[in-house]
PDB file of C-alpha atoms in Angstrom:
ATOM      1  CA  UNK B   1     128.862  14.672  31.020  1.00  0.00           C
ATOM      2  CA  UNK B   2     127.681  14.239  34.597  1.00  0.00           C
ATOM      3  CA  UNK B   3     129.648  15.397  37.643  1.00  0.00           C
ATOM      4  CA  UNK B   4     129.195  13.911  41.090  1.00  0.00           C
ATOM      5  CA  UNK B   5     130.457  15.422  44.330  1.00  0.00           C
ATOM      6  CA  UNK B   6     129.869  13.052  47.242  1.00  0.00           C
ATOM      7  CA  UNK B   7     130.617  14.364  50.731  1.00  0.00           C
ATOM      8  CA  UNK B   8     131.126  11.376  53.019  1.00  0.00           C
ATOM      9  CA  UNK B   9     131.496  11.798  56.770  1.00  0.00           C
ATOM     10  CA  UNK B  10     132.709   8.816  58.740  1.00  0.00           C
ATOM     11  CA  UNK B  11     131.947   8.074  62.335  1.00  0.00           C
ATOM     12  CA  UNK B  12     134.773   9.515  64.476  1.00  0.00           C
ATOM     13  CA  UNK B  13     138.094   7.849  63.745  1.00  0.00           C
ATOM     14  CA  UNK B  14     136.759   5.648  60.919  1.00  0.00           C
ATOM     15  CA  UNK B  15     137.713   7.724  57.838  1.00  0.00           C
ATOM     16  CA  UNK B  16     140.967   5.861  57.137  1.00  0.00           C
ATOM     17  CA  UNK B  17     139.218   2.491  57.339  1.00  0.00           C
ATOM     18  CA  UNK B  18     136.556   3.631  54.864  1.00  0.00           C
ATOM     19  CA  UNK B  19     139.199   5.111  52.563  1.00  0.00           C
ATOM     20  CA  UNK B  20     141.011   1.766  52.550  1.00  0.00           C
ATOM     21  CA  UNK B  21     137.866   0.082  51.232  1.00  0.00           C
ATOM     22  CA  UNK B  22     137.337   2.955  48.795  1.00  0.00           C
ATOM     23  CA  UNK B  23     140.854   2.641  47.363  1.00  0.00           C
ATOM     24  CA  UNK B  24     140.423  -1.124  46.963  1.00  0.00           C
ATOM     25  CA  UNK B  25     137.257  -0.490  44.923  1.00  0.00           C
ATOM     26  CA  UNK B  26     138.709   2.231  42.650  1.00  0.00           C
ATOM     27  CA  UNK B  27     140.142  -0.090  39.946  1.00  0.00           C
ATOM     28  CA  UNK B  28     136.743  -1.755  39.444  1.00  0.00           C
ATOM     29  CA  UNK B  29     135.020   1.633  39.217  1.00  0.00           C
ATOM     30  CA  UNK B  30     137.566   3.064  36.780  1.00  0.00           C
ATOM     31  CA  UNK B  31     137.045  -0.005  34.581  1.00  0.00           C
ATOM     32  CA  UNK B  32     133.320   0.757  34.294  1.00  0.00           C
ATOM     33  CA  UNK B  33     132.026   1.940  30.933  1.00  0.00           C
ATOM     34  CA  UNK B  34     131.601   5.711  31.033  1.00  0.00           C
ATOM     35  CA  UNK B  35     133.839   6.456  34.029  1.00  0.00           C
ATOM     36  CA  UNK B  36     135.974   9.512  33.307  1.00  0.00           C
ATOM     37  CA  UNK B  37     137.174  10.349  36.816  1.00  0.00           C
ATOM     38  CA  UNK B  38     136.703   8.795  40.247  1.00  0.00           C
ATOM     39  CA  UNK B  39     138.751   9.652  43.309  1.00  0.00           C
ATOM     40  CA  UNK B  40     138.671  10.575  46.968  1.00  0.00           C
ATOM     41  CA  UNK B  41     139.958  13.899  48.269  1.00  0.00           C
ATOM     42  CA  UNK B  42     140.618  15.331  51.731  1.00  0.00           C
ATOM     43  CA  UNK B  43     141.433  18.800  53.015  1.00  0.00           C
ATOM     44  CA  UNK B  44     144.549  20.375  51.527  1.00  0.00           C
ATOM     45  CA  UNK B  45     147.019  21.804  54.020  1.00  0.00           C
ATOM     46  CA  UNK B  46     148.514  25.264  54.123  1.00  0.00           C
ATOM     47  CA  UNK B  47     145.689  27.379  52.683  1.00  0.00           C
ATOM     48  CA  UNK B  48     144.629  29.087  55.887  1.00  0.00           C
ATOM     49  CA  UNK B  49     141.353  30.999  55.906  1.00  0.00           C
ATOM     50  CA  UNK B  50     141.056  30.732  52.114  1.00  0.00           C
ATOM     51  CA  UNK B  51     139.330  27.372  52.452  1.00  0.00           C
ATOM     52  CA  UNK B  52     136.480  25.892  54.424  1.00  0.00           C
ATOM     53  CA  UNK B  53     137.715  22.523  55.628  1.00  0.00           C
ATOM     54  CA  UNK B  54     135.531  19.435  55.472  1.00  0.00           C
ATOM     55  CA  UNK B  55     137.188  18.092  58.613  1.00  0.00           C
ATOM     56  CA  UNK B  56     139.155  15.078  59.851  1.00  0.00           C
ATOM     57  CA  UNK B  57     136.304  12.583  59.514  1.00  0.00           C
ATOM     58  CA  UNK B  58     135.140  13.676  56.054  1.00  0.00           C
ATOM     59  CA  UNK B  59     136.307  13.028  52.512  1.00  0.00           C
ATOM     60  CA  UNK B  60     134.905  14.167  49.185  1.00  0.00           C
ATOM     61  CA  UNK B  61     134.578  11.876  46.190  1.00  0.00           C
ATOM     62  CA  UNK B  62     134.941  13.643  42.844  1.00  0.00           C
ATOM     63  CA  UNK B  63     133.418  11.760  39.914  1.00  0.00           C
ATOM     64  CA  UNK B  64     132.832  12.394  36.222  1.00  0.00           C
ATOM     65  CA  UNK B  65     130.677  10.152  34.049  1.00  0.00           C
ATOM     66  CA  UNK B  66     129.984  10.194  30.325  1.00  0.00           C
ATOM     67  CA  UNK B  67     126.212  10.024  30.851  1.00  0.00           C
ATOM     68  CA  UNK B  68     123.405   9.543  33.348  1.00  0.00           C
ATOM     69  CA  UNK B  69     123.101   5.946  32.108  1.00  0.00           C
ATOM     70  CA  UNK B  70     126.746   5.328  33.019  1.00  0.00           C
ATOM     71  CA  UNK B  71     126.171   6.807  36.474  1.00  0.00           C
ATOM     72  CA  UNK B  72     123.055   4.678  36.994  1.00  0.00           C
ATOM     73  CA  UNK B  73     124.963   1.544  35.963  1.00  0.00           C
ATOM     74  CA  UNK B  74     127.717   2.493  38.416  1.00  0.00           C
ATOM     75  CA  UNK B  75     125.196   2.743  41.238  1.00  0.00           C
ATOM     76  CA  UNK B  76     123.855  -0.723  40.404  1.00  0.00           C
ATOM     77  CA  UNK B  77     127.253  -2.409  39.998  1.00  0.00           C
ATOM     78  CA  UNK B  78     127.887  -5.447  42.244  1.00  0.00           C
ATOM     79  CA  UNK B  79     131.230  -4.053  43.451  1.00  0.00           C
ATOM     80  CA  UNK B  80     129.432  -0.915  44.661  1.00  0.00           C
ATOM     81  CA  UNK B  81     126.976  -3.028  46.661  1.00  0.00           C
ATOM     82  CA  UNK B  82     129.904  -4.923  48.182  1.00  0.00           C
ATOM     83  CA  UNK B  83     131.684  -1.651  49.028  1.00  0.00           C
ATOM     84  CA  UNK B  84     128.521  -0.210  50.605  1.00  0.00           C
ATOM     85  CA  UNK B  85     128.112  -3.309  52.774  1.00  0.00           C
ATOM     86  CA  UNK B  86     131.700  -2.982  54.056  1.00  0.00           C
ATOM     87  CA  UNK B  87     131.387   0.678  55.063  1.00  0.00           C
ATOM     88  CA  UNK B  88     127.734   1.109  56.084  1.00  0.00           C
ATOM     89  CA  UNK B  89     128.326   0.790  59.829  1.00  0.00           C
ATOM     90  CA  UNK B  90     131.085   3.430  59.764  1.00  0.00           C
ATOM     91  CA  UNK B  91     129.229   6.183  57.879  1.00  0.00           C
ATOM     92  CA  UNK B  92     127.846   9.111  59.871  1.00  0.00           C
ATOM     93  CA  UNK B  93     126.410  10.930  56.832  1.00  0.00           C
ATOM     94  CA  UNK B  94     126.685  11.316  53.095  1.00  0.00           C
ATOM     95  CA  UNK B  95     125.553  14.062  50.780  1.00  0.00           C
ATOM     96  CA  UNK B  96     125.625  13.406  47.051  1.00  0.00           C
ATOM     97  CA  UNK B  97     125.433  16.214  44.506  1.00  0.00           C
ATOM     98  CA  UNK B  98     124.810  15.202  40.875  1.00  0.00           C
ATOM     99  CA  UNK B  99     125.583  18.128  38.571  1.00  0.00           C
ATOM    100  CA  UNK B 100     125.501  19.027  34.893  1.00  0.00           C
ATOM    101  CA  UNK B 101     127.950  21.447  33.278  1.00  0.00           C
ATOM    102  CA  UNK B 102     126.491  24.763  32.197  1.00  0.00           C
TER     103      UNK B 102
END
């Protein structure tokens, strides 16, 4: 299994617009062979100093894939290229961590 944690920071005020495109793309991603989990997350409220917030312009995508081949196919999927084209002008930064369980 492969885990992906993608930290996406939008340009100021653009997170909701990007998340709208993300949510529209989720059914196509979840239908991909090898997709176990795929979803966007934002800061939880009410935890105080226990957490380090990602902030109002950032969201974190949590993914699980059956294999590296499945992840590579996901990256090459036409719907991912279409999604990237829709959001590219609103992205300030993205950091993608690809992890293996220990």
